[in-house]
mmCIF file of N, CA, C and O in Angstrom:
data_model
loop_
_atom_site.group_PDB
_atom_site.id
_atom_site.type_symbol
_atom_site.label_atom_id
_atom_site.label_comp_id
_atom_site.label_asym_id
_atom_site.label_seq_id
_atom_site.Cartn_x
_atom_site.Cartn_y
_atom_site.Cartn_z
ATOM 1 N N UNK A 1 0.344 21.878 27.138
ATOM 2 C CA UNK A 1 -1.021 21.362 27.192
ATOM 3 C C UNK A 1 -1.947 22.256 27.993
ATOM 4 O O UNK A 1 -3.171 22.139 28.046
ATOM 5 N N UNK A 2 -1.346 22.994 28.493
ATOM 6 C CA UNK A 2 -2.271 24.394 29.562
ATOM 7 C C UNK A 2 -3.273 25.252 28.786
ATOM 8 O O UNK A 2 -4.479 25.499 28.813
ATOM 9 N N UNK A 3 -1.899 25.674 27.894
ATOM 10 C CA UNK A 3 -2.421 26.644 27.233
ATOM 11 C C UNK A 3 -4.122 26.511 26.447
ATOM 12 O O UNK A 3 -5.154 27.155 26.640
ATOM 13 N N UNK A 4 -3.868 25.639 25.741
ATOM 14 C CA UNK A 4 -5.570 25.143 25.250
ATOM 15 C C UNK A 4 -6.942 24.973 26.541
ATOM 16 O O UNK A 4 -8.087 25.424 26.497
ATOM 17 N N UNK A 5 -6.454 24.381 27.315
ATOM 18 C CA UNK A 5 -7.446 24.600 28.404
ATOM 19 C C UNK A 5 -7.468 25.879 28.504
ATOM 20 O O UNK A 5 -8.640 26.003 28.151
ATOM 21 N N UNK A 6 -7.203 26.706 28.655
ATOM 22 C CA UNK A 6 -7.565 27.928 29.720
ATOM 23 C C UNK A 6 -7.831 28.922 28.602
ATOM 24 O O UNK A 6 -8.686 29.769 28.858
ATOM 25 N N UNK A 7 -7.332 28.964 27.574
ATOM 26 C CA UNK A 7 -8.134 29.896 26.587
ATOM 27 C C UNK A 7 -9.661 28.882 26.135
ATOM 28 O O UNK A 7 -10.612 29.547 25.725
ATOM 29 N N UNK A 8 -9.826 27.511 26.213
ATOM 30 C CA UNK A 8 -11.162 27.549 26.536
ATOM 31 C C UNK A 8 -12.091 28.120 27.561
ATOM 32 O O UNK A 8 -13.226 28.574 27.418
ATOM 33 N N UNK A 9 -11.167 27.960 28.884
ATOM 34 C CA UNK A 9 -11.739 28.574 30.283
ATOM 35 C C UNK A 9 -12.344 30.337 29.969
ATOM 36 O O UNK A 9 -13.251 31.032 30.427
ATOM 37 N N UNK A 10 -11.416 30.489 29.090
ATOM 38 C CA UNK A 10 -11.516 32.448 28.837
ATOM 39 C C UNK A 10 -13.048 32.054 27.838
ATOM 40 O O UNK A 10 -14.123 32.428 28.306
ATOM 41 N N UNK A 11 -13.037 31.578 26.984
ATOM 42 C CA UNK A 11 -14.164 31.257 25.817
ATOM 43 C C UNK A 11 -15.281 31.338 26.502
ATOM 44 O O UNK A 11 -16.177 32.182 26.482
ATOM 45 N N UNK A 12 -15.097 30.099 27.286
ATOM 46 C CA UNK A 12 -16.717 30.077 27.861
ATOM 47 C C UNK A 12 -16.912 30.997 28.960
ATOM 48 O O UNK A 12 -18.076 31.213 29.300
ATOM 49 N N UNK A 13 -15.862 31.641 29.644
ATOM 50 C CA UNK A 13 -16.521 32.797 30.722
ATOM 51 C C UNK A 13 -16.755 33.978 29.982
ATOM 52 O O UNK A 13 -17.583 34.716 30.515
ATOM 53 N N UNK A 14 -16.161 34.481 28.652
ATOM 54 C CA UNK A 14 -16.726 35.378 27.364
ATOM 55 C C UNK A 14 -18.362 35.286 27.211
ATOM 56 O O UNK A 14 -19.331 36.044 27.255
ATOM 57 N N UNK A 15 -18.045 33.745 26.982
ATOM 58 C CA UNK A 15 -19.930 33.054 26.377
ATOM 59 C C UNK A 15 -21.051 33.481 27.568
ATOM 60 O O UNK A 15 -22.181 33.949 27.427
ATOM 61 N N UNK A 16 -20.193 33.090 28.973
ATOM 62 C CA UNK A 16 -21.107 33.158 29.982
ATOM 63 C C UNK A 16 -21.839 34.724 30.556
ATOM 64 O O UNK A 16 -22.833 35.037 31.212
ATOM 65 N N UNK A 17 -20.500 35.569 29.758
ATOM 66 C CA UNK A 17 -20.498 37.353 30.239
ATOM 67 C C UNK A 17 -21.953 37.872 29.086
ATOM 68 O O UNK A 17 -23.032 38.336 29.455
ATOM 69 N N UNK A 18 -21.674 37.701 28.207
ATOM 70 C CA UNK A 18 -22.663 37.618 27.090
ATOM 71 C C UNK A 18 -23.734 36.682 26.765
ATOM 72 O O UNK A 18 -24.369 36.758 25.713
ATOM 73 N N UNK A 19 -23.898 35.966 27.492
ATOM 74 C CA UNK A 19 -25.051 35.217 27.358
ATOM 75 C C UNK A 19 -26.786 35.948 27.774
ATOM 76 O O UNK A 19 -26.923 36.535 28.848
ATOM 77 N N UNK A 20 -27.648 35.846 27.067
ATOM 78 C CA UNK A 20 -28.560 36.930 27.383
ATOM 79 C C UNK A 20 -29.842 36.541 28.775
ATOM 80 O O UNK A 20 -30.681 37.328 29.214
ATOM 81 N N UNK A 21 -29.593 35.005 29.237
ATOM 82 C CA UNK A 21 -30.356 35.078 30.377
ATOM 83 C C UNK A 21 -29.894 34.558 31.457
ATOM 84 O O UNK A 21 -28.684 34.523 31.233
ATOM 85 N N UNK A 22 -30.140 33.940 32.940
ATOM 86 C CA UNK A 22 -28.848 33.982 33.847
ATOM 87 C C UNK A 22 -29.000 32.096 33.749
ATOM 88 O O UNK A 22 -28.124 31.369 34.218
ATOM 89 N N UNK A 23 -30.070 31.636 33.164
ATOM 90 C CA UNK A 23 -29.464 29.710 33.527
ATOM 91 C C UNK A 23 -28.391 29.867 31.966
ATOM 92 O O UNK A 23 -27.969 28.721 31.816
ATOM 93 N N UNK A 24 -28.066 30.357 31.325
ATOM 94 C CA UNK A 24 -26.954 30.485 30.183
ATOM 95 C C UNK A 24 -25.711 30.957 30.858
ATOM 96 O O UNK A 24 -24.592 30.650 30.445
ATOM 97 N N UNK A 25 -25.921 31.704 31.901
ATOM 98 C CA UNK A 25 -24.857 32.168 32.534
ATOM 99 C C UNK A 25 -24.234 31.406 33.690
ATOM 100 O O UNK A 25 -23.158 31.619 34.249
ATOM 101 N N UNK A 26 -25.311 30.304 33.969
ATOM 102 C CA UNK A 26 -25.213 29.186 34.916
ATOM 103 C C UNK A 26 -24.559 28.120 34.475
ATOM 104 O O UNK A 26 -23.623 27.571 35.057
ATOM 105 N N UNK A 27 -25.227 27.685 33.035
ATOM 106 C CA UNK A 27 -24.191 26.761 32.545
ATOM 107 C C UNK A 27 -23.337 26.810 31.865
ATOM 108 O O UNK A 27 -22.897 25.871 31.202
ATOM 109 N N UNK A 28 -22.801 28.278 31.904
ATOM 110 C CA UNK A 28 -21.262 28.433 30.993
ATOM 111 C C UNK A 28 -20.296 28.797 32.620
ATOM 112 O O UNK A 28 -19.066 28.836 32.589
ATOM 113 N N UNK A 29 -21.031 29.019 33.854
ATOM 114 C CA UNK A 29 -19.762 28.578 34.804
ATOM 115 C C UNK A 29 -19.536 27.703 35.058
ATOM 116 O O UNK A 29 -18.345 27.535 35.318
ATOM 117 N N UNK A 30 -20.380 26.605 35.170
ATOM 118 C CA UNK A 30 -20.399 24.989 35.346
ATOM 119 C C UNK A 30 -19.712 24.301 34.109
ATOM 120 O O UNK A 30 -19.227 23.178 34.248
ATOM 121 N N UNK A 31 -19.667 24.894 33.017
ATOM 122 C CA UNK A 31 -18.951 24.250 32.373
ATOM 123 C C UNK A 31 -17.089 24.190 32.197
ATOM 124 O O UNK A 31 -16.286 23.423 31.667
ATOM 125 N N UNK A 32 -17.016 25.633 33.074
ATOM 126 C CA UNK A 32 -15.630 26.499 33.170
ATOM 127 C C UNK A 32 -15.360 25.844 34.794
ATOM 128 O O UNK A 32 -14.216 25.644 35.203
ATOM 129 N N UNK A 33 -16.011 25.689 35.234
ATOM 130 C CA UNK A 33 -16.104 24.856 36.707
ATOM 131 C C UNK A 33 -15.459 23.203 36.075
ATOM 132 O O UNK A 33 -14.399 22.769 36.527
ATOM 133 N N UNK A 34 -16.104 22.567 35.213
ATOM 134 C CA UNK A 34 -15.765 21.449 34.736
ATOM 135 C C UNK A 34 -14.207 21.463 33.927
ATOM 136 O O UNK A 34 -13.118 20.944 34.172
ATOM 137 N N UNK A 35 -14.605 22.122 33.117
ATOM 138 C CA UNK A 35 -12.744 21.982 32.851
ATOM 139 C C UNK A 35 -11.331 22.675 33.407
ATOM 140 O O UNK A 35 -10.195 22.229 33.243
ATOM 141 N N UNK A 36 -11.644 23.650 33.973
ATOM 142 C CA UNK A 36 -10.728 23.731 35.452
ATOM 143 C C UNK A 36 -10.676 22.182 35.925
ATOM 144 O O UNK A 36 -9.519 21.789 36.070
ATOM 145 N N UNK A 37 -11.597 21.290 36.177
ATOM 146 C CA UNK A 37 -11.043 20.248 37.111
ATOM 147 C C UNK A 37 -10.485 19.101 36.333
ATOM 148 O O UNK A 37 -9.967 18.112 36.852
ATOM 149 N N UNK A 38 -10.663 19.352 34.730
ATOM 150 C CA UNK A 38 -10.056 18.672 33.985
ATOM 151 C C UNK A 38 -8.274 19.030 33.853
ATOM 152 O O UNK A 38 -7.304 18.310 33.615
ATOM 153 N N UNK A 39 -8.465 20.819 34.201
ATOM 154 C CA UNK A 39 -7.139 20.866 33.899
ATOM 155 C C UNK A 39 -6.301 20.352 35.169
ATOM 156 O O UNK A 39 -5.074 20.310 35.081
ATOM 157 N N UNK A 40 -7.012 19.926 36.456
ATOM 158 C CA UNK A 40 -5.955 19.727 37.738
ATOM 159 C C UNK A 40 -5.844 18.450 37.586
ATOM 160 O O UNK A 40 -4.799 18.000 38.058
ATOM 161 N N UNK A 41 -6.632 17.594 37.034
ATOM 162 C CA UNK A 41 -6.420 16.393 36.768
ATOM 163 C C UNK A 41 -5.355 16.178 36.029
ATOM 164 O O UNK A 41 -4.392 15.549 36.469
ATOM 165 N N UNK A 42 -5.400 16.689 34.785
ATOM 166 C CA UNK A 42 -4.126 16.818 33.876
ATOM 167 C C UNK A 42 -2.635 17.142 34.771
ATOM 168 O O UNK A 42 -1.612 16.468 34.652
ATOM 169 N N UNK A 43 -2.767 18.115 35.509
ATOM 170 C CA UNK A 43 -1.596 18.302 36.348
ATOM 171 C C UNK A 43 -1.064 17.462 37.316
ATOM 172 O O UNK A 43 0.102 17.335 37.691
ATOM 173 N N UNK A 44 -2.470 16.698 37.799
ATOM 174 C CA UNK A 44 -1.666 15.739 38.852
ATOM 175 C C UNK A 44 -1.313 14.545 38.220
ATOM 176 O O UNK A 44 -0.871 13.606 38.882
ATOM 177 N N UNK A 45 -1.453 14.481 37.065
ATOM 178 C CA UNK A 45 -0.651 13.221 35.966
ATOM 179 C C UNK A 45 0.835 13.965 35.625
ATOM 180 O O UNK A 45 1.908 13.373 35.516
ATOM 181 N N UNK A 46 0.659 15.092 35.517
ATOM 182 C CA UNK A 46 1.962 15.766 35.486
ATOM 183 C C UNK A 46 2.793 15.419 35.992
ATOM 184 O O UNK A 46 3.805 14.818 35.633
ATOM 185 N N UNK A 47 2.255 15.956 37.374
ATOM 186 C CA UNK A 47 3.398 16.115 38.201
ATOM 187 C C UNK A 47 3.110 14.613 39.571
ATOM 188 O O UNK A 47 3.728 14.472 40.626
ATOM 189 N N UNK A 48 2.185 13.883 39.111
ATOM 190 C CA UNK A 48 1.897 12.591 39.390
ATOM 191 C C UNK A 48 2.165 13.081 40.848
ATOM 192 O O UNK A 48 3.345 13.060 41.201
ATOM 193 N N UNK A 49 1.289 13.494 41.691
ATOM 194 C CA UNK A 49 0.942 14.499 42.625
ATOM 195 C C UNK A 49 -0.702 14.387 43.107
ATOM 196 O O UNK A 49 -1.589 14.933 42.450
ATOM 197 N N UNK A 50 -0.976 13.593 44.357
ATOM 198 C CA UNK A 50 -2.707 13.412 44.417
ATOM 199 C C UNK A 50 -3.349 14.830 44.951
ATOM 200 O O UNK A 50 -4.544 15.125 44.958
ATOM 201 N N UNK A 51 -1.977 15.817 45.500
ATOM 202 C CA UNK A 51 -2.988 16.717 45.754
ATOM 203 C C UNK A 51 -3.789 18.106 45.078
ATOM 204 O O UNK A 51 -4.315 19.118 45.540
ATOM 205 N N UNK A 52 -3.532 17.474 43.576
ATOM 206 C CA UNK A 52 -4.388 17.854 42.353
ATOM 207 C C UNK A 52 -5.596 17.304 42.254
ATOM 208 O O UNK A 52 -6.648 17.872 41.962
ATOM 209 N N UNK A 53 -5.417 16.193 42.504
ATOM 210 C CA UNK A 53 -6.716 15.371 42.807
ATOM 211 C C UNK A 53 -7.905 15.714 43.601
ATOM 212 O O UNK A 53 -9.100 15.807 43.324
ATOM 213 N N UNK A 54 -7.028 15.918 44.961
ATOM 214 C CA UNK A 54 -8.257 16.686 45.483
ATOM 215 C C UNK A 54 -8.645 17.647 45.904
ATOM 216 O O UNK A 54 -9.309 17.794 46.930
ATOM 217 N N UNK A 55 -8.031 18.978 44.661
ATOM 218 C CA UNK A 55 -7.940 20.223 44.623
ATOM 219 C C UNK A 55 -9.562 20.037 43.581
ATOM 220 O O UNK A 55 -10.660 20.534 43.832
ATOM 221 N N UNK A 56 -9.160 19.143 42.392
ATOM 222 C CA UNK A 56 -10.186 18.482 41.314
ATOM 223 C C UNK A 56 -11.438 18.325 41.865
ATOM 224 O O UNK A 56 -12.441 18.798 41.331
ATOM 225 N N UNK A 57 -11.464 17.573 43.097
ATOM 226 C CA UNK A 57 -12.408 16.114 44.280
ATOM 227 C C UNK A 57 -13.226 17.889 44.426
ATOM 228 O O UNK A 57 -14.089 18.291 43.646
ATOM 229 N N UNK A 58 -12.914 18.337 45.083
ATOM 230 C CA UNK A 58 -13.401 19.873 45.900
ATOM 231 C C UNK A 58 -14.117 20.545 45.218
ATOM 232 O O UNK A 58 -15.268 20.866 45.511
ATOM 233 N N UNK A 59 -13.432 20.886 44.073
ATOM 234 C CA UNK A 59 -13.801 21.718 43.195
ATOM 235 C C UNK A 59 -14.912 21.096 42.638
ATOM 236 O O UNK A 59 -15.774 21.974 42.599
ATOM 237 N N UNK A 60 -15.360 20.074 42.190
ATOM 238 C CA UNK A 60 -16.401 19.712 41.653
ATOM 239 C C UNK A 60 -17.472 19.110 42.802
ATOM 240 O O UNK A 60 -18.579 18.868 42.321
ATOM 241 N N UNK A 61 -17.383 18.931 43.715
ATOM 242 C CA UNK A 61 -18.283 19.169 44.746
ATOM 243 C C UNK A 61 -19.265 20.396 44.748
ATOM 244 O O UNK A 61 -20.477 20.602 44.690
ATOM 245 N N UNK A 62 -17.809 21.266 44.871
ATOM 246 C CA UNK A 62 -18.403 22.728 45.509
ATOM 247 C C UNK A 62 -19.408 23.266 43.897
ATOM 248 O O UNK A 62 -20.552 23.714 43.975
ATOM 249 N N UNK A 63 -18.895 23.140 42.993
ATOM 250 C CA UNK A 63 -19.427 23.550 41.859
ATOM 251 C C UNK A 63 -20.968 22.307 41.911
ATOM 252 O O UNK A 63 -21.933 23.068 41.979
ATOM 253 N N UNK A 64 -21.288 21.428 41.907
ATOM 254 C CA UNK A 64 -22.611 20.446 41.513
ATOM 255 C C UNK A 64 -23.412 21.465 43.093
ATOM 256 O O UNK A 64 -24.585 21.827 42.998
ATOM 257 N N UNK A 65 -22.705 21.746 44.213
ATOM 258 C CA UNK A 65 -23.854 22.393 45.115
ATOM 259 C C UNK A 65 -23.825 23.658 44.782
ATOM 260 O O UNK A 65 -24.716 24.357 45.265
ATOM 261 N N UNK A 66 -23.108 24.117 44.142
ATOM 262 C CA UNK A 66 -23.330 25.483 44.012
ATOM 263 C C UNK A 66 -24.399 26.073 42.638
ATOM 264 O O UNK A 66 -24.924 27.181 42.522
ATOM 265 N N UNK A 67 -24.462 24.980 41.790
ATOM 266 C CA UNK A 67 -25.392 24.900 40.851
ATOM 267 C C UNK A 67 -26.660 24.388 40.924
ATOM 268 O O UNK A 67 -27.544 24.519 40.076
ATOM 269 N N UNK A 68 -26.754 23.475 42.540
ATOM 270 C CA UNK A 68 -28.194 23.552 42.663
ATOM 271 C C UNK A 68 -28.808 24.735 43.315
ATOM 272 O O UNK A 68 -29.800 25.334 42.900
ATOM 273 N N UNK A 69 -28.012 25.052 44.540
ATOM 274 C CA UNK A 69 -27.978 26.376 45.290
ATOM 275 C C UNK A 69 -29.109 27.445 44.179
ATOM 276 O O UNK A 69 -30.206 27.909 44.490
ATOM 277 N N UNK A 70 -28.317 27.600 42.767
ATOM 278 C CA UNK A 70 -28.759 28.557 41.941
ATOM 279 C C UNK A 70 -29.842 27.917 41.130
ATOM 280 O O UNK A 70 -30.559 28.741 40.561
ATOM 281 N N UNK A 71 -30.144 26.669 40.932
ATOM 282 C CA UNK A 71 -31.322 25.925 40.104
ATOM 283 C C UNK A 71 -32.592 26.315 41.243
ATOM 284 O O UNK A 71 -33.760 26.472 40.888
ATOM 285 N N UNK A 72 -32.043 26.454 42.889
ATOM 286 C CA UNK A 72 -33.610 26.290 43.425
ATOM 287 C C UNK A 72 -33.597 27.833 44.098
ATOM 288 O O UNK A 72 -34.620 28.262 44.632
ATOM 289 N N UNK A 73 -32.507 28.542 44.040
ATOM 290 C CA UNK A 73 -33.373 30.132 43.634
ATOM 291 C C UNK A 73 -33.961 30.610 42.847
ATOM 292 O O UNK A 73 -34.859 31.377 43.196
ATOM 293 N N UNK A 74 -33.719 30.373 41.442
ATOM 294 C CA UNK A 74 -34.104 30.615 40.079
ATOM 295 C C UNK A 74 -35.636 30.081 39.719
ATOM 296 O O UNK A 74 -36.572 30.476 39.023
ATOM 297 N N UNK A 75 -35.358 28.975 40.577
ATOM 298 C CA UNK A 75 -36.696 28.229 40.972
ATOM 299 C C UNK A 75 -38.181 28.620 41.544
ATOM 300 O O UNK A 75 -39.338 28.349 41.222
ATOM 301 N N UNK A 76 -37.422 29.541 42.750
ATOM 302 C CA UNK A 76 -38.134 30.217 43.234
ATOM 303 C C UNK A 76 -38.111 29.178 44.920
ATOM 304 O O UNK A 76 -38.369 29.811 45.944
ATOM 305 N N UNK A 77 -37.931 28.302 44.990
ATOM 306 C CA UNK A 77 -37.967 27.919 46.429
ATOM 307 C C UNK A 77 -36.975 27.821 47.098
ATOM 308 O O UNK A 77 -35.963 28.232 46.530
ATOM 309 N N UNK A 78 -36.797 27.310 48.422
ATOM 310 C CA UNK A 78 -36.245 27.480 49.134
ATOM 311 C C UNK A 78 -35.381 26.621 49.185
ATOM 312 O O UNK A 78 -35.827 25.522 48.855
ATOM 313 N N UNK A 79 -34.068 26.619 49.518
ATOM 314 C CA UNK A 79 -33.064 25.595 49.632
ATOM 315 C C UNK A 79 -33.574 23.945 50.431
ATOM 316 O O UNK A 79 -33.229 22.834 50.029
ATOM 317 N N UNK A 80 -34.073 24.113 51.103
ATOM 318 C CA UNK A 80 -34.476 22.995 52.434
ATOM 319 C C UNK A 80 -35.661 22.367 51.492
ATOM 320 O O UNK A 80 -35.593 21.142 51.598
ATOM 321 N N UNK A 81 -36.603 22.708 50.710
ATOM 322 C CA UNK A 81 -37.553 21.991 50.248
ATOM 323 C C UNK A 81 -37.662 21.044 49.155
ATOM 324 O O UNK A 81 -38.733 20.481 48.929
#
C-alpha cells in the first residue's frame, strides 16, 4: 500500500518542479505535505503504533504554518500583521 502513495508524492513534487508560478509551487508542496501525513496515518494502523500519529499531528501543523508563512510573503506583508 506504500508504494502508490509515494509515487504520488514523486507526481506532485514533478508537478510542483514544473509548475510555472511559485503559489503552483506552493500548492503542489502542501499537497505532498498532505499525503505524506496520509501515508503515516496509514502506518500507524499498520503497525497500530500512535507514534505515527504524531509524526502525522506535526507534520501537518508545521505544513498549514508554513503555508501561511509563504501566503503573507507572497503577499507582500509582514508576518505579525
Amino acid at each position: 500500500f506504500i508504494a502508490p502513495i509515494l509515487a504520488s508524492i514523486v507526481l506532485i513534487v514533478i508537478r510542483g518542479a514544473a509548475g510555472p508560478t511559485i503559489p503552483d509551487r506552493v500548492l503542489a508542496l502542501d499537497a505532498a505535505s498532505t499525503v505524506a501525513c496520509l501515508l503515516f496515518i496509514l502506518l500507524a494502523l499498520y503497525y497500530s503504533s500512535t507514534f505515527f500519529i504524531f509524526i502525522a499531528i506535526s507534520q501537518a501543523i508545521l505544513s498549514f504554518i508554513g503555508t501561511l508563512y509563504i501566503a503573507k510573503y507572497l503577499e507582500g506583508r509582514e508576518v505579525g500583521e
